[in-house]
Coordinates of C-alpha atoms and ligand atoms in Angstrom, one line a residue:
M1 CA 103.9 -25.4 -85.9
D2 CA 104.0 -21.8 -84.8
E3 CA 102.2 -22.2 -81.6
S4 CA 102.6 -18.6 -79.9
L5 CA 100.9 -17.8 -83.4
L6 CA 97.9 -19.8 -82.5
Q7 CA 97.8 -19.1 -78.7
R8 CA 97.7 -15.4 -79.5
S9 CA 94.8 -15.8 -82.2
A10 CA 93.1 -17.2 -79.4
R11 CA 94.1 -14.9 -77.5
L12 CA 92.6 -11.6 -79.4
G13 CA 89.4 -14.1 -80.1
I14 CA 88.9 -13.7 -76.5
D15 CA 89.4 -10.5 -76.3
Y16 CA 87.5 -9.4 -78.8
L17 CA 84.5 -11.8 -77.4
A18 CA 85.5 -10.5 -73.9
S19 CA 84.5 -6.8 -74.7
V20 CA 81.8 -7.0 -77.7
R21 CA 78.8 -6.3 -75.5
E22 CA 80.3 -2.8 -74.1
R23 CA 81.4 -1.3 -77.8
R24 CA 79.2 0.1 -80.3
V25 CA 77.1 -2.2 -82.3
S26 CA 78.1 -0.2 -85.5
P27 CA 81.9 0.7 -85.9
T28 CA 83.3 4.2 -85.5
D29 CA 84.0 6.4 -88.4
A30 CA 87.5 6.3 -87.5
A31 CA 87.3 2.3 -87.5
L32 CA 85.9 2.4 -91.1
D33 CA 88.5 5.1 -92.5
G34 CA 91.0 2.5 -90.9
L35 CA 90.0 -0.2 -93.6
A36 CA 91.8 1.9 -96.3
R37 CA 94.8 0.5 -94.2
F38 CA 93.8 -3.0 -96.5
E39 CA 94.2 -0.7 -100.1
E40 CA 97.8 -1.9 -101.1
A41 CA 98.9 -2.9 -104.2
T42 CA 99.1 -6.9 -104.7
P43 CA 101.8 -8.0 -102.5
E44 CA 105.0 -9.3 -104.5
Q45 CA 107.0 -10.6 -101.4
G46 CA 105.5 -11.8 -98.2
T47 CA 104.6 -10.7 -94.7
G48 CA 105.3 -12.4 -91.0
A49 CA 102.4 -14.5 -90.0
D50 CA 102.7 -12.2 -86.5
A51 CA 102.2 -9.2 -88.7
V52 CA 99.7 -10.6 -90.8
L53 CA 97.5 -11.5 -87.3
A54 CA 98.5 -8.3 -86.0
M55 CA 97.0 -6.3 -89.0
L56 CA 94.2 -7.9 -89.4
D57 CA 93.4 -7.7 -85.2
E58 CA 94.6 -3.6 -85.2
V59 CA 92.3 -3.0 -88.4
G60 CA 89.8 -5.7 -88.8
S61 CA 88.4 -5.9 -85.0
P62 CA 87.4 -2.1 -84.6
A63 CA 85.6 -2.5 -88.0
T64 CA 83.3 -5.5 -87.0
V65 CA 79.6 -4.9 -86.8
A66 CA 79.2 -6.3 -83.3
T67 CA 76.7 -8.9 -84.1
T68 CA 77.1 -11.5 -81.1
G69 CA 76.8 -8.2 -78.6
G70 CA 73.0 -8.6 -77.9
R71 CA 72.1 -5.8 -79.5
Y72 CA 72.2 -6.1 -83.0
F73 CA 68.6 -6.4 -84.7
G74 CA 69.1 -6.6 -88.2
F75 CA 67.9 -8.7 -91.2
V76 CA 67.7 -12.3 -89.2
V77 CA 71.1 -12.7 -87.5
G78 CA 72.0 -15.2 -84.5
G79 CA 75.2 -14.6 -82.4
A80 CA 77.6 -17.4 -81.9
L81 CA 77.3 -19.0 -78.5
P82 CA 80.6 -19.4 -76.9
V83 CA 80.5 -23.0 -77.3
T84 CA 79.9 -23.2 -80.7
V85 CA 82.6 -20.5 -81.3
A86 CA 85.4 -22.9 -79.3
A87 CA 84.1 -26.3 -81.2
D88 CA 84.2 -24.2 -84.9
W89 CA 87.8 -23.1 -83.6
L90 CA 88.3 -27.2 -83.4
A91 CA 87.1 -27.5 -86.4
T92 CA 89.2 -25.1 -88.2
A93 CA 92.4 -26.8 -86.5
W94 CA 90.9 -30.0 -87.9
D95 CA 90.5 -28.6 -91.4
Q96 CA 88.2 -31.6 -92.5
N97 CA 86.5 -31.6 -95.8
A98 CA 82.9 -33.1 -94.7
V99 CA 81.7 -34.5 -98.3
L100 CA 82.6 -38.4 -97.8
E101 CA 82.9 -40.5 -94.8
V102 CA 86.5 -41.3 -96.1
L103 CA 87.8 -38.4 -96.4
S104 CA 86.8 -37.2 -92.6
P105 CA 84.9 -40.1 -90.5
V106 CA 84.6 -37.5 -87.7
A107 CA 82.8 -35.1 -89.6
N108 CA 80.3 -37.7 -92.0
R109 CA 80.0 -39.3 -88.3
L110 CA 78.4 -35.9 -86.5
E111 CA 76.7 -35.1 -89.7
T112 CA 74.7 -38.8 -89.4
V113 CA 73.8 -37.9 -86.0
C114 CA 72.9 -34.1 -86.4
E115 CA 70.8 -34.7 -88.9
R116 CA 68.9 -37.0 -86.6
W117 CA 69.0 -34.8 -84.1
L118 CA 67.5 -32.1 -86.3
V119 CA 64.7 -33.8 -88.1
D120 CA 63.2 -35.2 -84.3
L121 CA 63.8 -31.9 -82.8
L122 CA 62.1 -29.7 -85.8
G123 CA 59.2 -32.5 -85.5
L124 CA 59.9 -33.9 -89.4
P125 CA 59.6 -37.3 -90.8
V126 CA 62.0 -40.1 -89.3
G127 CA 64.5 -40.6 -91.6
S128 CA 64.1 -37.6 -93.7
A129 CA 67.5 -36.7 -95.1
V130 CA 70.0 -33.5 -94.2
G131 CA 72.4 -31.8 -96.7
F132 CA 74.4 -29.3 -94.8
V133 CA 74.9 -26.1 -96.7
S134 CA 75.8 -22.7 -96.5
S135 CA 72.8 -20.9 -96.0
A136 CA 69.1 -20.8 -96.5
S137 CA 69.5 -19.6 -99.9
E138 CA 71.5 -22.9 -100.6
A139 CA 69.3 -24.8 -99.1
N140 CA 66.2 -23.7 -101.2
F141 CA 68.4 -23.9 -104.0
T142 CA 69.2 -27.8 -103.4
A143 CA 65.5 -28.3 -102.4
F144 CA 64.3 -26.5 -105.4
A145 CA 66.9 -29.0 -107.5
A146 CA 65.2 -32.1 -106.1
A147 CA 61.8 -30.8 -106.2
R148 CA 62.6 -30.2 -110.3
H149 CA 64.2 -33.4 -110.7
E150 CA 61.3 -35.5 -108.8
L151 CA 58.5 -33.7 -110.7
L152 CA 60.0 -34.2 -113.8
R153 CA 61.3 -37.7 -113.1
R154 CA 57.4 -38.7 -112.5
A155 CA 56.6 -37.2 -115.9
D156 CA 59.3 -39.5 -117.6
W157 CA 61.7 -36.8 -118.1
D158 CA 65.0 -37.0 -116.7
V159 CA 66.6 -33.4 -116.2
Y160 CA 70.1 -34.2 -115.7
E161 CA 69.9 -35.9 -119.2
R162 CA 67.7 -34.0 -121.1
G163 CA 67.8 -30.5 -119.1
L164 CA 64.9 -28.1 -119.3
Y165 CA 64.8 -27.2 -123.3
G166 CA 61.2 -29.2 -124.2
A167 CA 60.7 -30.1 -120.8
P168 CA 56.8 -30.5 -119.4
P169 CA 56.7 -27.0 -117.6
I170 CA 56.9 -27.0 -113.7
R171 CA 54.5 -24.3 -112.1
V172 CA 55.7 -23.1 -109.0
V173 CA 53.3 -21.5 -106.5
V174 CA 54.9 -19.5 -104.1
S175 CA 53.8 -16.4 -102.2
E176 CA 53.7 -12.7 -103.4
E177 CA 56.1 -12.3 -100.4
A178 CA 57.9 -14.5 -101.0
H179 CA 61.7 -14.1 -99.5
S180 CA 63.7 -12.6 -102.3
C181 CA 65.8 -15.9 -101.9
V182 CA 63.5 -18.1 -103.6
P183 CA 62.9 -16.4 -106.8
R184 CA 66.6 -16.5 -107.2
A185 CA 66.9 -19.9 -106.4
L186 CA 64.0 -20.8 -108.6
G187 CA 65.7 -18.3 -111.5
F188 CA 69.2 -20.4 -111.2
L189 CA 67.1 -23.9 -112.0
G190 CA 65.6 -22.5 -114.8
M191 CA 61.9 -21.6 -113.3
G192 CA 61.9 -18.1 -113.8
Q193 CA 59.3 -15.9 -112.8
Q194 CA 56.8 -16.2 -115.2
H195 CA 56.0 -19.6 -114.4
C196 CA 55.2 -18.9 -110.7
V197 CA 51.7 -18.1 -109.5
K198 CA 52.1 -15.5 -106.9
V199 CA 49.1 -16.1 -104.3
P200 CA 47.7 -13.1 -102.5
V201 CA 48.8 -12.2 -98.7
D202 CA 47.0 -10.9 -96.3
G203 CA 48.1 -8.0 -94.3
E204 CA 50.5 -10.6 -91.7
G205 CA 52.1 -11.4 -95.4
R206 CA 50.3 -14.7 -95.1
M207 CA 49.5 -16.9 -98.1
R208 CA 45.4 -16.3 -98.5
I209 CA 43.8 -19.6 -98.6
D210 CA 40.8 -18.4 -100.4
A211 CA 43.3 -17.5 -103.3
F212 CA 45.0 -20.3 -103.8
P213 CA 45.2 -22.0 -107.0
E214 CA 44.2 -25.0 -108.4
L215 CA 47.5 -27.9 -108.3
D216 CA 48.3 -30.5 -110.2
D217 CA 51.3 -33.0 -110.3
R218 CA 53.4 -30.8 -111.6
T219 CA 53.5 -28.1 -109.3
L220 CA 56.2 -26.9 -106.7
V221 CA 54.7 -24.8 -103.6
I222 CA 56.7 -23.1 -101.4
V223 CA 55.3 -21.9 -98.3
Q224 CA 56.7 -19.4 -95.3
A225 CA 57.5 -20.7 -91.8
G226 CA 58.5 -17.3 -91.0
H227 CA 57.7 -14.4 -92.8
V228 CA 60.8 -12.2 -93.4
S229 CA 59.4 -9.3 -92.3
T230 CA 56.5 -9.6 -89.7
G231 CA 57.2 -13.5 -88.7
S232 CA 54.0 -14.4 -90.0
F233 CA 53.4 -18.4 -91.0
D234 CA 51.6 -19.3 -94.1
P235 CA 48.3 -21.7 -93.4
M236 CA 50.5 -25.1 -93.8
A237 CA 48.5 -27.3 -92.9
E238 CA 45.0 -26.9 -94.8
I239 CA 47.8 -26.1 -97.9
A240 CA 49.3 -29.3 -97.2
T241 CA 46.0 -31.0 -97.5
R242 CA 45.8 -29.7 -101.3
V243 CA 49.0 -30.4 -102.3
R244 CA 48.5 -34.3 -100.9
D245 CA 45.6 -34.6 -102.6
A246 CA 47.3 -33.1 -106.1
G247 CA 50.2 -35.1 -105.7
A248 CA 52.1 -31.7 -106.3
W249 CA 55.6 -31.3 -103.7
L250 CA 55.6 -29.2 -100.8
H251 CA 58.3 -27.2 -100.1
V252 CA 58.4 -25.3 -96.3
E253 CA 60.7 -22.0 -96.5
G254 CA 61.7 -21.9 -92.7
A255 CA 65.0 -20.3 -92.5
Y256 CA 64.2 -18.9 -89.1
G257 CA 60.9 -19.8 -88.1
L258 CA 60.5 -23.5 -88.0
W259 CA 62.8 -23.2 -85.3
A260 CA 59.4 -22.4 -83.4
A261 CA 58.8 -26.4 -83.4
T262 CA 61.5 -26.8 -80.7
S263 CA 59.1 -24.8 -78.2
A264 CA 55.9 -26.0 -77.0
Q265 CA 54.5 -22.5 -76.9
Y266 CA 55.4 -21.5 -80.1
R267 CA 54.9 -25.1 -82.1
H268 CA 51.0 -24.5 -83.3
L269 CA 52.4 -21.8 -85.7
V270 CA 54.0 -24.7 -87.9
E271 CA 51.7 -27.1 -87.2
G272 CA 51.2 -28.9 -91.2
A273 CA 55.0 -28.5 -91.8
E274 CA 55.6 -31.7 -90.8
H275 CA 53.9 -33.0 -93.9
A276 CA 55.9 -31.3 -96.5
D277 CA 58.6 -33.0 -99.1
S278 CA 61.5 -30.5 -98.3
W279 CA 62.5 -27.8 -95.8
A280 CA 65.4 -25.2 -95.8
V281 CA 66.4 -24.1 -92.7
D282 CA 69.5 -22.0 -91.6
A283 CA 71.3 -23.0 -88.6
H284 CA 73.3 -19.4 -88.3
K285 CA 70.2 -18.2 -87.0
Y286 CA 68.2 -19.6 -84.0
L287 CA 70.7 -22.2 -83.6
N288 CA 73.2 -19.7 -82.8
V289 CA 76.7 -21.4 -84.5
P290 CA 78.9 -19.0 -86.4
F291 CA 78.0 -17.8 -90.1
D292 CA 77.9 -20.1 -92.6
S293 CA 75.6 -22.9 -91.6
G294 CA 72.1 -24.0 -92.8
F295 CA 70.8 -27.6 -93.7
V296 CA 68.2 -29.0 -96.1
V297 CA 65.7 -31.2 -95.1
C298 CA 64.2 -34.0 -98.1
R299 CA 61.5 -36.5 -97.1
D300 CA 62.8 -38.9 -99.7
R301 CA 66.7 -39.4 -99.4
S302 CA 67.0 -40.8 -102.6
V303 CA 65.2 -37.9 -104.2
L304 CA 67.7 -35.7 -103.0
E305 CA 70.7 -38.1 -104.0
A306 CA 69.4 -38.3 -107.3
A307 CA 69.0 -34.7 -107.8
M308 CA 72.7 -33.8 -106.5
D309 CA 74.2 -36.9 -108.3
T310 CA 77.6 -36.8 -109.4
R311 CA 80.0 -39.5 -110.2
A312 CA 83.4 -39.8 -111.4
P313 CA 86.1 -42.5 -111.2
Y314 CA 88.2 -41.0 -108.0
I315 CA 85.1 -40.1 -105.8
Q316 CA 85.1 -43.1 -103.1
Y317 CA 81.2 -43.3 -101.6
S318 CA 80.8 -45.3 -98.5
A319 CA 77.9 -47.9 -98.1
G320 CA 76.7 -45.3 -95.6
R321 CA 75.6 -41.9 -95.7
D322 CA 77.7 -39.4 -97.7
G323 CA 77.1 -35.9 -97.0
S324 CA 78.1 -34.6 -100.3
R325 CA 75.3 -36.9 -102.2
L326 CA 72.7 -34.3 -100.3
T327 CA 74.2 -31.0 -101.5
P328 CA 75.6 -29.3 -104.4
V329 CA 79.1 -29.4 -103.6
L330 CA 82.3 -31.6 -103.4
S331 CA 84.2 -29.8 -101.1
R332 CA 82.9 -27.8 -97.7
R333 CA 83.8 -27.2 -94.2
A334 CA 82.7 -29.4 -90.6
R335 CA 79.6 -27.2 -90.6
A336 CA 78.2 -30.4 -88.2
V337 CA 81.0 -29.8 -85.7
A338 CA 78.9 -26.9 -84.4
I339 CA 75.8 -27.8 -85.1
W340 CA 76.7 -30.8 -82.3
A341 CA 78.4 -28.6 -80.2
A342 CA 75.2 -26.6 -79.7
I343 CA 72.7 -29.3 -79.9
K344 CA 74.5 -30.8 -77.6
H345 CA 74.9 -28.1 -75.1
L346 CA 71.6 -26.8 -75.1
G347 CA 69.6 -29.1 -75.3
R348 CA 66.0 -30.0 -76.6
S349 CA 64.9 -27.4 -73.4
G350 CA 67.5 -24.8 -73.9
I351 CA 67.2 -24.6 -77.8
A352 CA 63.2 -23.9 -77.1
E353 CA 63.9 -21.5 -74.6
I354 CA 66.7 -19.3 -76.8
V355 CA 63.4 -19.1 -79.1
E356 CA 60.6 -18.6 -76.2
R357 CA 63.6 -15.7 -74.6
T358 CA 63.5 -14.0 -77.8
C359 CA 60.0 -13.9 -78.7
A360 CA 59.5 -12.3 -75.1
H361 CA 62.1 -9.6 -75.7
A362 CA 60.2 -9.0 -79.0
K363 CA 56.9 -8.9 -77.1
R364 CA 58.5 -6.3 -74.9
L365 CA 60.2 -4.1 -77.2
A366 CA 57.1 -3.8 -78.5
A367 CA 55.0 -2.8 -75.6
G368 CA 57.6 -0.4 -74.4
L369 CA 57.7 1.2 -78.3
E370 CA 54.5 1.3 -78.6
A371 CA 54.2 3.3 -74.7
A372 CA 57.0 5.4 -76.3
G373 CA 54.3 6.7 -79.1
F374 CA 55.4 4.3 -81.8
E375 CA 53.4 2.3 -84.1
V376 CA 53.8 -1.7 -84.1
L377 CA 52.7 -2.8 -87.5
N378 CA 52.6 -6.1 -87.4
D379 CA 51.1 -8.7 -85.2
V380 CA 53.9 -10.2 -82.9
V381 CA 53.7 -13.7 -83.2
L382 CA 57.5 -14.3 -82.5
N383 CA 60.5 -12.6 -82.9
Q384 CA 59.9 -10.1 -85.6
V385 CA 58.9 -6.4 -84.7
L386 CA 57.8 -3.6 -87.6
V387 CA 58.0 -0.1 -85.7
A388 CA 56.8 3.0 -87.6
A389 CA 56.5 6.5 -86.1
A390 CA 53.5 9.2 -87.1
T391 CA 55.1 9.7 -91.0
D392 CA 57.9 8.0 -93.1
E393 CA 60.2 10.6 -92.9
D394 CA 60.2 10.4 -89.0
T395 CA 60.3 6.3 -89.0
L396 CA 63.5 6.5 -91.3
G397 CA 65.1 9.9 -89.1
V398 CA 64.6 7.9 -86.5
A399 CA 66.1 4.5 -88.3
R400 CA 69.3 6.6 -89.5
R401 CA 69.6 8.0 -85.8
V402 CA 69.5 4.7 -83.6
Q403 CA 72.0 3.3 -86.3
E404 CA 74.2 6.3 -85.8
G405 CA 73.9 5.7 -81.6
G406 CA 76.1 2.8 -81.5
V407 CA 73.3 1.6 -79.0
C408 CA 71.5 -1.1 -81.2
W409 CA 71.1 -1.9 -85.0
C410 CA 68.3 -2.3 -86.6
G411 CA 67.2 -2.3 -90.5
T412 CA 64.3 -0.5 -92.4
T413 CA 61.6 -2.2 -94.7
R414 CA 58.5 -1.1 -96.2
R415 CA 55.2 -2.8 -95.2
G416 CA 52.4 -1.6 -97.3
D417 CA 53.0 2.2 -98.3
R418 CA 54.5 3.1 -95.2
A419 CA 58.5 2.9 -93.8
A420 CA 59.3 0.7 -91.1
I421 CA 62.1 0.0 -89.1
R422 CA 62.5 -4.1 -88.6
V423 CA 63.6 -5.3 -85.4
S424 CA 64.6 -9.2 -85.2
I425 CA 65.3 -10.8 -82.4
C426 CA 67.4 -14.0 -82.8
S427 CA 70.7 -14.0 -80.5
W428 CA 71.2 -16.0 -77.2
A429 CA 72.8 -12.9 -76.2
T430 CA 69.8 -10.5 -75.9
T431 CA 68.6 -10.0 -72.2
T432 CA 65.9 -7.9 -71.2
D433 CA 68.4 -5.2 -70.3
D434 CA 69.4 -4.9 -74.0
I435 CA 65.8 -4.5 -74.8
D436 CA 65.4 -1.8 -72.4
Q437 CA 68.2 0.0 -73.7
T438 CA 66.9 -0.3 -77.0
I439 CA 63.4 1.0 -76.6
D440 CA 65.6 4.0 -74.5
A441 CA 67.9 4.6 -77.8
F442 CA 64.2 4.5 -79.9
R443 CA 63.0 7.4 -77.5
A444 CA 66.1 9.0 -77.4
A445 CA 66.0 9.2 -81.7
R446 CA 62.6 10.6 -81.9
Ligands
LIG501 C1 67.3 -15.6 -93.1 C2 66.5 -16.1 -94.4 C3 66.7 -16.4 -95.5 C4 68.0 -16.5 -96.8 O1 68.9 -17.4 -95.8 P1 70.3 -17.0 -95.4 O2 70.9 -18.0 -94.9 O3 71.1 -15.6 -95.4 O4 70.8 -17.3 -97.3 C5 65.6 -16.8 -96.5 N1 64.5 -16.9 -95.4 C6 64.3 -16.2 -94.5 C7 62.6 -16.4 -94.1 C8 65.2 -16.0 -93.8 O5 65.1 -15.0 -92.8

């Protein structure tokens, strides 16, 4: 074992994290030009491990986007808490395949514990099954597969055996502003857009209950806890009642928004979410663990297991919980290690505190930008802020200059017929000072 190599790698990681708050958020043009050094022909001969690591740091580190530094507000992106980076480094050294107890008793036990903790923290039904996946996209896919399997089973149709050819149709009821990963996952599963009823939304992107279609027991209803731009929540309590009366399946797309359940101040937003059959959540956003980490929750463990069923003579299941029975893959890293570390370190109160702090930052930012003459286009209910200047041209110009300025980074979107700058505050590392620097950067960019 090359101890000095691993020491050096740890040192480089520590130095990177020590400087990330001070550097530009977006990389410099010189750093981006430097990436050309990676464009080599396929190596015929090998290179020493030290040189490999050195090149990665010299060329790669400066070309990273400083998403962990506290002033990255693009998409919806968390920053990795130091304790989760540390735990993940150890998990990488362990290199456990987390899918079976017999392959990794420790990973399996940490998954089992985190399953219980996550269900408790999010206020979901005791005993729900949790599958540890790469992302909310994969969590949605997995949950839709479970819903499809169960709705068809109730219609005496075994989708594993018979596929979708000639199957009774499943109707999908979804917001007309559902996250883009929803139609994609539905498409993978043969539930195309023509079979989706798109529910109109109000000005905040919430499904309109007055425009909600009739449901039946062959319907999958997908609601959003946390609209990707406005941060709004569908009226889940009312929808849940209709779903229950119809015998339909309710899924909550809650990548970041479901974490509001951890906070007494914001819990009201997720009211009704606990009545669903399945949920998709990210850990790499609000829980601030390293990429890539999300989880699917399913009320009925046997349904998820049936939908993900895989059998081969060489697979040795345990008498208890095996993670592979709850996800679509047969090899994966021990994602639960970092999740366990985050929850153990923060506790329920620490997680709630991150949610509350980032939401307070969002309000401060919205007020500061309004005072600076910008318009805030959404009702800032959580951690998302949509900002516009007088014209689309001004808005996009400000966004470009903010991105180029390097103080912070925000993306753009369209809201109604207007261009908007999209700010998402999800990182444990963001401070009040970061917000004030961001307001100044917007002012200067005008
Ligand atoms: C981020 C996000 C997703 C997709 O999650 P990934 O982890 O990026 O796959 C889905 N829905 C919402 C609301 C999100 O914010």
